[in-house]
Tab-separated table of C-alpha atoms and ligand atoms in Angstrom:
chain	number	residue	atom	x	y	z
B	1	UNK	CA	-115.174	114.224	-113.823
B	2	UNK	CA	-113.661	112.899	-117.001
B	3	UNK	CA	-112.755	109.225	-117.275
B	4	UNK	CA	-109.921	108.136	-114.985
B	5	UNK	CA	-106.747	107.347	-116.927
B	6	UNK	CA	-103.842	105.839	-115.007
B	7	UNK	CA	-100.677	104.144	-116.126
B	8	UNK	CA	-97.827	101.912	-115.111
B	9	UNK	CA	-94.534	103.030	-116.593
B	10	UNK	CA	-91.730	100.574	-115.832
B	11	UNK	CA	-88.184	100.946	-117.129
B	12	UNK	CA	-87.155	97.635	-118.685
B	13	UNK	CA	-83.773	97.326	-117.040
B	14	UNK	CA	-84.413	94.157	-115.024
B	15	UNK	CA	-87.250	92.013	-113.744
B	16	UNK	CA	-90.565	93.259	-112.335
B	17	UNK	CA	-89.768	94.141	-108.736
B	18	UNK	CA	-92.238	93.554	-105.889
B	19	UNK	CA	-92.567	97.327	-105.472
B	20	UNK	CA	-93.256	97.856	-109.174
B	21	UNK	CA	-95.842	95.102	-109.154
B	22	UNK	CA	-97.607	96.744	-106.254
B	23	UNK	CA	-97.661	100.086	-108.092
B	24	UNK	CA	-99.067	98.339	-111.166
B	25	UNK	CA	-101.699	96.643	-108.990
B	26	UNK	CA	-102.812	99.918	-107.382
B	27	UNK	CA	-103.202	101.492	-110.811
B	28	UNK	CA	-105.024	98.491	-112.215
B	29	UNK	CA	-107.459	98.301	-109.306
B	30	UNK	CA	-108.360	101.939	-109.371
B	31	UNK	CA	-108.901	101.887	-113.127
B	32	UNK	CA	-111.183	98.860	-112.804
B	33	UNK	CA	-113.050	100.292	-109.850
B	34	UNK	CA	-113.715	103.607	-111.531
B	35	UNK	CA	-114.324	102.114	-114.961
B	36	UNK	CA	-111.319	104.053	-116.203
B	37	UNK	CA	-108.394	103.026	-118.356
B	38	UNK	CA	-105.112	101.402	-117.341
B	39	UNK	CA	-102.247	102.107	-119.699
B	40	UNK	CA	-98.918	100.320	-119.886
B	41	UNK	CA	-95.936	102.321	-121.063
B	42	UNK	CA	-92.454	100.891	-121.321
B	43	UNK	CA	-89.945	103.623	-120.483
B	44	UNK	CA	-87.008	102.523	-122.571
B	45	UNK	CA	-85.309	105.801	-123.449
B	46	UNK	CA	-82.170	104.608	-121.703
B	47	UNK	CA	-81.229	102.516	-124.706
B	48	UNK	CA	-78.049	101.181	-123.147
B	49	UNK	CA	-79.808	99.678	-120.124
B	50	UNK	CA	-83.129	98.604	-121.647
B	51	UNK	CA	-83.490	95.053	-122.964
B	52	UNK	CA	-86.174	93.048	-124.725
B	53	UNK	CA	-85.635	90.305	-122.166
B	54	UNK	CA	-86.600	92.690	-119.433
B	55	UNK	CA	-89.670	93.887	-121.356
B	56	UNK	CA	-90.748	90.246	-121.685
B	57	UNK	CA	-90.124	89.642	-117.979
B	58	UNK	CA	-92.344	92.604	-117.070
B	59	UNK	CA	-95.124	91.544	-119.450
B	60	UNK	CA	-94.962	87.945	-118.155
B	61	UNK	CA	-95.184	89.072	-114.559
B	62	UNK	CA	-98.164	91.346	-115.240
B	63	UNK	CA	-99.861	88.560	-117.099
B	64	UNK	CA	-99.188	86.124	-114.257
B	65	UNK	CA	-100.693	88.525	-111.726
B	66	UNK	CA	-103.695	89.129	-113.953
B	67	UNK	CA	-103.007	92.840	-114.438
B	68	UNK	CA	-104.380	93.356	-117.904
B	69	UNK	CA	-104.088	96.790	-119.464
B	70	UNK	CA	-106.533	98.597	-121.665
B	71	UNK	CA	-103.986	100.404	-123.826
B	72	UNK	CA	-100.382	99.673	-124.699
B	73	UNK	CA	-97.782	98.598	-124.217
B	74	UNK	CA	-96.424	101.826	-125.640
B	75	UNK	CA	-92.690	102.119	-126.076
B	76	UNK	CA	-90.936	105.412	-125.558
B	77	UNK	CA	-88.234	104.357	-127.990
B	78	UNK	CA	-90.895	104.679	-130.739
B	79	UNK	CA	-91.551	108.279	-129.777
B	80	UNK	CA	-88.199	110.066	-130.031
B	81	UNK	CA	-89.474	112.288	-132.844
B	82	UNK	CA	-92.185	113.732	-130.584
B	83	UNK	CA	-89.691	114.346	-127.775
B	84	UNK	CA	-87.332	116.183	-130.149
B	85	UNK	CA	-90.167	118.448	-131.242
B	86	UNK	CA	-90.978	119.290	-127.650
B	87	UNK	CA	-87.358	120.058	-126.822
B	88	UNK	CA	-87.314	122.357	-129.839
B	89	UNK	CA	-90.522	124.004	-128.619
B	90	UNK	CA	-88.972	124.705	-125.213
B	91	UNK	CA	-85.817	126.089	-126.862
B	92	UNK	CA	-87.884	128.362	-129.092
B	93	UNK	CA	-89.949	129.543	-126.126
B	94	UNK	CA	-86.752	130.375	-124.250
B	95	UNK	CA	-87.695	127.861	-121.535
B	96	UNK	CA	-84.715	125.662	-122.356
B	97	UNK	CA	-81.141	126.351	-123.398
B	98	UNK	CA	-78.124	124.566	-124.769
B	99	UNK	CA	-75.453	123.969	-122.166
B	100	UNK	CA	-71.899	123.432	-123.353
B	101	UNK	CA	-70.299	122.915	-119.963
B	102	UNK	CA	-68.095	119.829	-120.073
B	103	UNK	CA	-68.293	117.029	-117.539
B	104	UNK	CA	-64.937	118.164	-116.110
B	105	UNK	CA	-66.121	121.734	-115.678
B	106	UNK	CA	-69.285	120.546	-113.974
B	107	UNK	CA	-67.299	118.261	-111.653
B	108	UNK	CA	-65.035	121.132	-110.683
B	109	UNK	CA	-68.046	123.353	-109.955
B	110	UNK	CA	-69.642	120.642	-107.866
B	111	UNK	CA	-66.459	120.242	-105.832
B	112	UNK	CA	-66.274	123.970	-105.230
B	113	UNK	CA	-69.882	124.111	-104.058
B	114	UNK	CA	-69.244	121.228	-101.709
B	115	UNK	CA	-66.182	122.942	-100.261
B	116	UNK	CA	-68.290	125.985	-99.524
B	117	UNK	CA	-70.880	123.746	-97.872
B	118	UNK	CA	-73.466	124.515	-100.583
B	119	UNK	CA	-75.806	122.049	-102.212
B	120	UNK	CA	-74.197	121.193	-105.566
B	121	UNK	CA	-76.302	122.700	-108.271
B	122	UNK	CA	-75.789	123.866	-111.823
B	123	UNK	CA	-74.730	127.503	-111.639
B	124	UNK	CA	-76.434	128.652	-114.826
B	125	UNK	CA	-73.266	129.488	-116.800
B	126	UNK	CA	-74.925	128.759	-120.147
B	127	UNK	CA	-78.356	130.177	-119.283
B	128	UNK	CA	-77.901	133.436	-121.088
B	129	UNK	CA	-75.438	132.402	-123.745
B	130	UNK	CA	-76.270	133.643	-127.214
B	131	UNK	CA	-73.551	131.946	-129.292
B	132	UNK	CA	-73.854	128.369	-130.508
B	133	UNK	CA	-70.360	126.854	-130.549
B	134	UNK	CA	-69.716	123.757	-132.616
B	135	UNK	CA	-69.366	121.537	-129.562
B	136	UNK	CA	-71.329	118.870	-127.781
B	137	UNK	CA	-74.146	120.183	-125.620
B	138	UNK	CA	-77.003	119.083	-123.416
B	139	UNK	CA	-80.339	120.889	-123.277
B	140	UNK	CA	-81.373	122.206	-119.894
B	141	UNK	CA	-84.807	123.273	-118.742
B	142	UNK	CA	-84.830	126.784	-117.313
B	143	UNK	CA	-86.386	126.735	-113.891
B	144	UNK	CA	-88.232	129.780	-112.585
B	145	UNK	CA	-86.243	132.252	-110.521
B	146	UNK	CA	-85.466	131.564	-106.897
B	147	UNK	CA	-87.868	132.773	-104.265
B	148	UNK	CA	-90.822	130.961	-105.697
B	149	UNK	CA	-92.113	127.539	-104.925
B	150	UNK	CA	-94.126	124.739	-106.502
B	151	UNK	CA	-96.816	123.051	-104.442
B	152	UNK	CA	-98.997	120.082	-105.184
B	153	UNK	CA	-101.515	118.133	-103.169
B	154	UNK	CA	-100.555	114.499	-103.218
B	155	UNK	CA	-103.534	112.138	-102.940
B	156	UNK	CA	-101.621	110.014	-100.416
B	157	UNK	CA	-99.078	112.316	-98.803
B	158	UNK	CA	-101.005	115.555	-98.676
B	159	UNK	CA	-99.641	118.976	-99.587
B	160	UNK	CA	-95.992	119.069	-100.652
B	161	UNK	CA	-93.975	122.190	-101.532
B	162	UNK	CA	-90.553	122.626	-103.064
B	163	UNK	CA	-88.699	125.906	-103.155
B	164	UNK	CA	-87.239	126.544	-106.574
B	165	UNK	CA	-83.836	127.336	-105.221
B	166	UNK	CA	-83.633	123.695	-104.180
B	167	UNK	CA	-84.020	122.679	-107.806
B	168	UNK	CA	-81.586	122.604	-110.687
B	169	UNK	CA	-81.837	123.581	-114.342
B	170	UNK	CA	-82.340	119.966	-115.206
B	171	UNK	CA	-81.038	118.253	-118.289
B	172	UNK	CA	-83.845	117.294	-120.658
B	173	UNK	CA	-81.690	116.138	-123.568
B	174	UNK	CA	-78.348	114.379	-123.306
B	175	UNK	CA	-75.316	115.086	-125.527
B	176	UNK	CA	-76.238	112.095	-127.693
B	177	UNK	CA	-79.602	113.725	-128.429
B	178	UNK	CA	-81.675	111.315	-126.317
B	179	UNK	CA	-84.249	112.849	-123.977
B	180	UNK	CA	-84.245	112.257	-120.220
B	181	UNK	CA	-86.868	110.713	-117.959
B	182	UNK	CA	-88.349	113.886	-116.467
B	183	UNK	CA	-89.114	115.325	-119.876
B	184	UNK	CA	-90.499	112.244	-121.584
B	185	UNK	CA	-92.610	111.177	-118.632
B	186	UNK	CA	-94.366	114.545	-118.769
B	187	UNK	CA	-94.840	114.507	-122.536
B	188	UNK	CA	-96.202	110.976	-122.512
B	189	UNK	CA	-98.437	111.343	-119.493
B	190	UNK	CA	-99.882	114.472	-121.024
B	191	UNK	CA	-100.224	113.122	-124.571
B	192	UNK	CA	-101.742	109.891	-123.219
B	193	UNK	CA	-104.135	112.008	-121.172
B	194	UNK	CA	-103.161	110.437	-117.874
B	195	UNK	CA	-105.016	112.333	-115.155
B	196	UNK	CA	-103.761	110.515	-112.049
B	197	UNK	CA	-100.204	109.349	-111.559
B	198	UNK	CA	-99.803	106.606	-108.966
B	199	UNK	CA	-96.163	105.666	-108.450
B	200	UNK	CA	-93.487	105.015	-105.848
B	201	UNK	CA	-92.584	107.874	-103.526
B	202	UNK	CA	-88.994	107.756	-104.781
B	203	UNK	CA	-90.383	110.037	-107.496
B	204	UNK	CA	-91.643	112.770	-105.176
B	205	UNK	CA	-88.526	114.842	-105.750
B	206	UNK	CA	-89.091	114.677	-109.488
B	207	UNK	CA	-92.657	115.889	-109.227
B	208	UNK	CA	-92.051	119.680	-108.909
B	209	UNK	CA	-89.712	119.563	-111.917
B	210	UNK	CA	-92.336	117.671	-113.845
B	211	UNK	CA	-95.069	120.117	-112.844
B	212	UNK	CA	-92.926	122.991	-114.108
B	213	UNK	CA	-92.458	121.138	-117.375
B	214	UNK	CA	-96.208	120.579	-117.709
B	215	UNK	CA	-96.682	124.307	-117.308
B	216	UNK	CA	-93.968	125.225	-119.756
B	217	UNK	CA	-95.358	122.858	-122.385
B	218	UNK	CA	-98.903	124.113	-121.855
B	219	UNK	CA	-100.243	120.799	-120.614
B	220	UNK	CA	-102.856	120.169	-117.918
B	221	UNK	CA	-101.251	119.012	-114.688
B	222	UNK	CA	-102.492	115.608	-113.514
B	223	UNK	CA	-103.068	114.543	-109.924
B	224	UNK	CA	-100.347	112.633	-108.109
B	225	UNK	CA	-100.445	109.818	-105.567
B	226	UNK	CA	-97.088	108.680	-104.245
B	227	UNK	CA	-97.050	105.277	-102.647
B	228	UNK	CA	-94.642	104.632	-99.750
B	229	UNK	CA	-91.737	102.283	-100.333
B	230	UNK	CA	-91.646	98.670	-99.243
B	231	UNK	CA	-89.128	97.917	-96.505
B	232	UNK	CA	-87.473	94.706	-95.385
B	233	UNK	CA	-88.044	93.280	-91.901
B	234	UNK	CA	-85.094	95.369	-90.640
B	235	UNK	CA	-86.907	98.516	-91.871
B	236	UNK	CA	-84.301	99.075	-94.569
B	237	UNK	CA	-85.364	99.451	-98.172
B	238	UNK	CA	-86.383	96.068	-99.589
B	239	UNK	CA	-83.482	94.416	-101.348
B	240	UNK	CA	-82.209	90.974	-102.235
B	241	UNK	CA	-80.902	90.609	-98.690
B	242	UNK	CA	-84.509	90.197	-97.583
B	243	UNK	CA	-85.303	87.469	-100.108
B	244	UNK	CA	-86.309	87.460	-103.738
B	245	UNK	CA	-87.528	90.834	-104.988
B	246	UNK	CA	-88.570	89.668	-108.436
B	247	UNK	CA	-92.249	88.821	-108.722
B	248	UNK	CA	-91.594	85.916	-111.047
B	249	UNK	CA	-89.137	84.375	-108.603
B	250	UNK	CA	-92.195	83.766	-106.447
B	251	UNK	CA	-93.935	81.934	-109.241
B	252	UNK	CA	-90.861	79.741	-109.562
B	253	UNK	CA	-90.957	79.101	-105.813
B	254	UNK	CA	-94.504	77.803	-106.136
B	255	UNK	CA	-96.612	80.751	-105.027
B	256	UNK	CA	-100.026	81.353	-106.552
B	257	UNK	CA	-100.734	84.648	-108.299
B	258	UNK	CA	-103.808	85.275	-106.139
B	259	UNK	CA	-101.671	84.907	-103.002
B	260	UNK	CA	-99.145	87.330	-104.461
B	261	UNK	CA	-101.830	89.881	-105.328
B	262	UNK	CA	-103.372	89.556	-101.869
B	263	UNK	CA	-99.933	89.914	-100.330
B	264	UNK	CA	-98.927	92.922	-102.434
B	265	UNK	CA	-102.094	94.831	-101.665
B	266	UNK	CA	-101.553	94.474	-97.939
B	267	UNK	CA	-98.114	96.064	-98.265
B	268	UNK	CA	-99.517	99.526	-97.814
B	269	UNK	CA	-103.292	99.246	-98.113
B	270	UNK	CA	-105.874	98.004	-95.636
B	271	UNK	CA	-109.587	97.551	-95.202
B	272	UNK	CA	-110.329	97.196	-91.498
B	273	UNK	CA	-108.677	94.058	-90.187
B	274	UNK	CA	-109.527	91.917	-93.203
B	275	UNK	CA	-106.697	89.883	-94.674
B	276	UNK	CA	-108.152	87.803	-97.482
B	277	UNK	CA	-109.044	89.625	-100.678
B	278	UNK	CA	-109.831	88.248	-104.089
B	279	UNK	CA	-109.229	90.467	-107.099
B	280	UNK	CA	-112.989	91.029	-107.306
B	281	UNK	CA	-113.103	92.141	-103.647
B	282	UNK	CA	-110.218	94.464	-104.291
B	283	UNK	CA	-111.763	96.067	-107.330
B	284	UNK	CA	-114.768	96.829	-105.181
B	285	UNK	CA	-112.933	97.943	-102.044
B	286	UNK	CA	-109.709	99.557	-103.160
B	287	UNK	CA	-109.313	103.285	-102.684
B	288	UNK	CA	-106.365	105.610	-102.311
B	289	UNK	CA	-107.806	106.898	-99.028
B	290	UNK	CA	-106.833	103.635	-97.334
B	291	UNK	CA	-103.290	103.576	-98.627
B	292	UNK	CA	-101.051	104.137	-95.612
B	293	UNK	CA	-98.603	107.000	-95.439
B	294	UNK	CA	-95.827	104.885	-94.007
B	295	UNK	CA	-93.855	102.128	-95.657
B	296	UNK	CA	-95.147	98.563	-95.904
B	297	UNK	CA	-92.912	95.923	-94.352
B	298	UNK	CA	-92.141	92.775	-96.281
B	299	UNK	CA	-93.126	89.679	-94.336
B	300	UNK	CA	-92.438	86.311	-95.983
B	301	UNK	CA	-94.397	84.408	-93.305
B	302	UNK	CA	-97.528	86.260	-94.229
B	303	UNK	CA	-97.007	85.398	-97.869
B	304	UNK	CA	-96.684	81.743	-96.861
B	305	UNK	CA	-99.835	81.976	-94.811
B	306	UNK	CA	-101.754	83.482	-97.720
B	307	UNK	CA	-100.375	80.959	-100.164
B	308	UNK	CA	-101.363	78.043	-98.016
B	309	UNK	CA	-104.818	79.580	-97.659
B	310	UNK	CA	-105.209	79.808	-101.428
B	311	UNK	CA	-103.870	76.297	-101.931
B	312	UNK	CA	-106.286	74.909	-99.339
B	313	UNK	CA	-109.278	76.656	-100.846
B	314	UNK	CA	-108.249	76.526	-104.508
B	315	UNK	CA	-109.994	74.643	-107.289
B	316	UNK	CA	-108.176	71.274	-107.501
B	317	UNK	CA	-108.414	71.152	-111.292
B	318	UNK	CA	-106.676	74.475	-111.639
B	319	UNK	CA	-104.094	73.614	-108.995
B	320	UNK	CA	-103.391	70.379	-110.875
B	321	UNK	CA	-102.634	72.416	-113.990
B	322	UNK	CA	-100.348	74.732	-112.046
B	323	UNK	CA	-98.642	71.817	-110.305
B	324	UNK	CA	-97.930	69.935	-113.488
B	325	UNK	CA	-94.792	71.859	-114.528
B	326	UNK	CA	-93.332	71.503	-111.029
B	327	UNK	CA	-93.738	67.731	-111.277
B	328	UNK	CA	-92.195	67.697	-114.740
B	329	UNK	CA	-89.259	69.653	-113.331
B	330	UNK	CA	-88.705	66.777	-110.920
B	331	UNK	CA	-88.638	64.326	-113.803
B	332	UNK	CA	-92.082	62.964	-112.951
B	333	UNK	CA	-94.188	61.726	-115.858
B	334	UNK	CA	-97.663	62.658	-114.710
B	335	UNK	CA	-99.402	60.388	-117.245
B	336	UNK	CA	-97.906	57.321	-115.561
B	337	UNK	CA	-99.354	58.132	-112.183
B	338	UNK	CA	-102.726	58.285	-110.496
B	339	UNK	CA	-105.271	60.984	-111.293
B	340	UNK	CA	-103.559	64.305	-110.724
B	341	UNK	CA	-106.650	66.082	-109.405
B	342	UNK	CA	-107.023	63.386	-106.746
B	343	UNK	CA	-103.335	63.781	-105.897
B	344	UNK	CA	-103.840	67.528	-105.472
B	345	UNK	CA	-106.924	67.109	-103.290
B	346	UNK	CA	-104.999	64.853	-100.936
B	347	UNK	CA	-102.231	67.440	-100.546
B	348	UNK	CA	-104.076	70.766	-100.424
B	349	UNK	CA	-104.237	70.833	-96.639
B	350	UNK	CA	-100.553	70.037	-96.289
B	351	UNK	CA	-98.761	72.286	-98.781
B	352	UNK	CA	-97.584	75.845	-98.365
B	353	UNK	CA	-96.300	76.138	-101.937
B	354	UNK	CA	-96.605	74.224	-105.195
B	355	UNK	CA	-92.959	73.203	-104.757
B	356	UNK	CA	-93.914	71.589	-101.476
B	357	UNK	CA	-96.930	70.012	-103.099
B	358	UNK	CA	-94.763	68.574	-105.866
B	359	UNK	CA	-92.354	67.164	-103.291
B	360	UNK	CA	-95.269	65.711	-101.339
B	361	UNK	CA	-96.756	64.229	-104.510
B	362	UNK	CA	-93.603	62.499	-105.705
B	363	UNK	CA	-94.333	59.193	-103.936
B	364	UNK	CA	-97.591	58.769	-105.848
B	365	UNK	CA	-95.584	58.549	-109.046
B	366	UNK	CA	-92.689	56.406	-107.765
B	367	UNK	CA	-93.243	52.916	-109.124
B	368	UNK	CA	-91.553	50.840	-107.864
B	369	UNK	CA	-91.664	52.492	-104.457
B	370	UNK	CA	-88.361	53.793	-103.147
B	371	UNK	CA	-88.113	53.066	-99.430
B	372	UNK	CA	-86.707	55.294	-96.777
B	373	UNK	CA	-84.058	53.047	-95.226
B	374	UNK	CA	-85.050	53.704	-91.634
B	375	UNK	CA	-88.729	53.144	-92.322
B	376	UNK	CA	-87.935	49.967	-94.223
B	377	UNK	CA	-85.864	48.599	-91.345
B	378	UNK	CA	-88.612	49.324	-88.892
B	379	UNK	CA	-91.703	48.257	-90.776
B	380	UNK	CA	-90.817	45.888	-93.601
B	381	UNK	CA	-89.677	42.960	-91.482
B	382	UNK	CA	-90.476	39.247	-91.761
B	383	UNK	CA	-92.909	39.426	-88.854
B	384	UNK	CA	-95.023	41.806	-90.915
B	385	UNK	CA	-95.384	39.428	-93.834
B	386	UNK	CA	-98.572	37.811	-92.572
B	387	UNK	CA	-100.094	41.188	-91.932
B	388	UNK	CA	-99.375	42.242	-95.523
B	389	UNK	CA	-100.850	38.998	-96.844
B	390	UNK	CA	-104.057	39.696	-94.955
B	391	UNK	CA	-104.107	43.299	-96.165
B	392	UNK	CA	-103.575	42.077	-99.725
B	393	UNK	CA	-106.452	39.684	-99.475
B	394	UNK	CA	-108.829	42.161	-97.897
B	395	UNK	CA	-107.965	44.971	-100.241
B	396	UNK	CA	-108.026	42.603	-103.181
B	397	UNK	CA	-111.599	41.660	-102.447
B	398	UNK	CA	-112.741	45.214	-101.812
B	399	UNK	CA	-114.773	46.559	-104.730
B	400	UNK	CA	-114.863	50.201	-103.800
B	401	UNK	CA	-112.248	52.340	-102.141
B	402	UNK	CA	-114.588	54.770	-100.471
B	403	UNK	CA	-114.156	55.883	-96.891
B	404	UNK	CA	-116.791	53.503	-95.409
B	405	UNK	CA	-115.546	50.451	-97.247
B	406	UNK	CA	-111.985	51.118	-96.163
B	407	UNK	CA	-113.140	51.499	-92.583
B	408	UNK	CA	-114.903	48.137	-92.762
B	409	UNK	CA	-111.806	46.481	-94.210
B	410	UNK	CA	-109.540	47.945	-91.549
B	411	UNK	CA	-111.888	46.792	-88.805
B	412	UNK	CA	-111.756	43.288	-90.223
B	413	UNK	CA	-107.968	43.339	-90.432
B	414	UNK	CA	-107.797	44.603	-86.848
B	415	UNK	CA	-110.038	41.748	-85.741
B	416	UNK	CA	-108.096	39.060	-87.594
B	417	UNK	CA	-104.662	40.289	-86.531
B	418	UNK	CA	-105.639	41.640	-83.113
B	419	UNK	CA	-103.526	44.657	-83.909
B	420	UNK	CA	-104.385	48.270	-83.210
B	421	UNK	CA	-105.047	50.580	-86.159
B	422	UNK	CA	-101.625	52.226	-85.961
B	423	UNK	CA	-99.787	48.906	-86.066
B	424	UNK	CA	-101.483	48.197	-89.369
B	425	UNK	CA	-101.429	51.658	-90.861
B	426	UNK	CA	-97.740	52.337	-90.225
B	427	UNK	CA	-96.275	49.404	-92.169
B	428	UNK	CA	-98.921	49.845	-94.839
B	429	UNK	CA	-97.985	53.478	-95.194
B	430	UNK	CA	-94.342	52.503	-95.749
B	431	UNK	CA	-95.427	49.984	-98.360
B	432	UNK	CA	-97.513	52.569	-100.180
B	433	UNK	CA	-95.364	55.669	-99.838
B	434	UNK	CA	-91.871	54.428	-99.075
B	435	UNK	CA	-92.044	56.094	-95.687
B	436	UNK	CA	-92.230	59.776	-96.586
B	437	UNK	CA	-94.655	62.194	-94.918
B	438	UNK	CA	-98.013	61.628	-96.564
B	439	UNK	CA	-101.728	62.243	-96.249
B	440	UNK	CA	-103.844	59.819	-94.192
B	441	UNK	CA	-103.772	56.160	-95.153
B	442	UNK	CA	-107.317	56.035	-96.509
B	443	UNK	CA	-106.625	59.014	-98.683
B	444	UNK	CA	-103.417	57.484	-100.009
B	445	UNK	CA	-105.238	54.240	-100.821
B	446	UNK	CA	-108.010	56.136	-102.537
B	447	UNK	CA	-105.657	58.228	-104.646
B	448	UNK	CA	-103.484	55.285	-105.649
B	449	UNK	CA	-106.548	53.156	-106.404
B	450	UNK	CA	-106.841	49.427	-106.051
B	451	UNK	CA	-104.395	48.277	-108.734
B	452	UNK	CA	-101.524	50.504	-107.696
B	453	UNK	CA	-102.101	49.848	-104.010
B	454	UNK	CA	-102.033	46.082	-104.543
B	455	UNK	CA	-98.867	46.339	-106.658
B	456	UNK	CA	-97.161	48.353	-103.951
B	457	UNK	CA	-98.156	45.951	-101.175
B	458	UNK	CA	-96.896	43.062	-103.311
B	459	UNK	CA	-93.626	44.936	-103.727
B	460	UNK	CA	-93.417	45.236	-99.926
B	461	UNK	CA	-93.996	41.506	-99.539
B	462	UNK	CA	-91.186	40.808	-101.995
B	463	UNK	CA	-88.923	43.205	-100.094
B	464	UNK	CA	-89.698	41.328	-96.867
B	465	UNK	CA	-89.026	37.983	-98.518
B	466	UNK	CA	-85.703	39.282	-99.702
B	467	UNK	CA	-84.782	40.473	-96.197
B	468	UNK	CA	-85.790	37.063	-94.825
B	469	UNK	CA	-83.594	35.357	-97.420
B	470	UNK	CA	-80.512	37.446	-96.598
D	1	LIG	N1	-89.862	104.587	-115.492
D	1	LIG	C1	-89.980	105.126	-114.179
D	1	LIG	C2	-89.567	104.076	-113.168
D	1	LIG	O1	-89.551	102.906	-113.503
D	1	LIG	C3	-91.414	105.519	-113.985
D	1	LIG	C4	-91.601	106.579	-113.012
D	1	LIG	C5	-93.004	107.127	-113.053
D	1	LIG	O2	-93.933	106.344	-112.792
D	1	LIG	O3	-93.157	108.278	-113.361
D	1	LIG	O4	-89.211	104.406	-112.062
């Protein structure tokens, strides 16, 4: 078989939707797996609704997910000349005709059909017209006569047939001279030698029209694979009611791209009961045969589960880089704090998202420490002053903050004070963190390091002295 050529063809009229990203991912994976080519085409023939901002949003999202393309991006708005030629070709061949029916006339016809209980459909008034009035017109594609049907074997859905009488003489060029989606998608897929079209199943109804256009234009018909929609938890089509539908909104919420990719693939594809897939696994394992025929259901808890998995197992250096902007957003100056990689390591087990990690990391950078009032009242009291003095002394004379050393120190403090571990760790934790949820005390001490830890304990002693003086 010739080289596999697939494409992703988004319309730049908004952000990259979860469903679009999944389609792009399926195409990307198959191209990689089969050593084929993945082409990106921006379908911006609807000039009024297409924006550069949206193109950028789509490119950013693909880049974030790691979906690199081999060719493109191609822009349909650069290709109007080609489309005009093809419309002319169809007119010359008698496969298309100019239709002068006005919007009002068409509305009236539609109403009439509805009254009669018929499916509204263009009645072919201008099909056999020979004059060319000086009036606005659209160009319609002449469908074959009723009684016939178009069938194709979808790689996911199986054999699908449409009777021609269900179809309309569709408009391929608008009154303003711009071509419509069904025409340009065929021209471009054919000219770009796409041989497998993987896209959302909302385009199934367009497929017979497109096949007829391929035939009329003398092009080879590609294969099709229509991917089921993604539904919300209530089994209705995924929409904003179910949460964010823009891929990049998930980046902003602190999700990792590898979690998103792993999540997207499981919305409609499976490999036994495995759940965790790296991009490399996917390139090896992905196939259209395991794409389900029914819709995937969006499940935010699963995304959280995957994200926390990838945070737990992620490379701390990389996570530190990804976390950095979230800290900056909170007004934290990372350079003034402890080593960021150490901060990350201490929080990997405890964070579902990078937003959570940033929130959990804030105390490391808060000098002086800001105390939680309740925690302060409970643990920074005059009777704790001696304890803090002992801690200060012991920590001050400790030369290394490794796990064993800290254990030795704590044992000594427990002996001197005759207090249980918790009675020491709790006030110390408030001194070091202000009283927010935090990793274990040894870890906090290690991340802060000796200097910062001592400063914070001294701050606690001063706070106690102030309370005593009040
Ligand atoms: N531009 C179309 C869309 O965004 C592409 C459809 C197709 O893949 O053929 O829905």
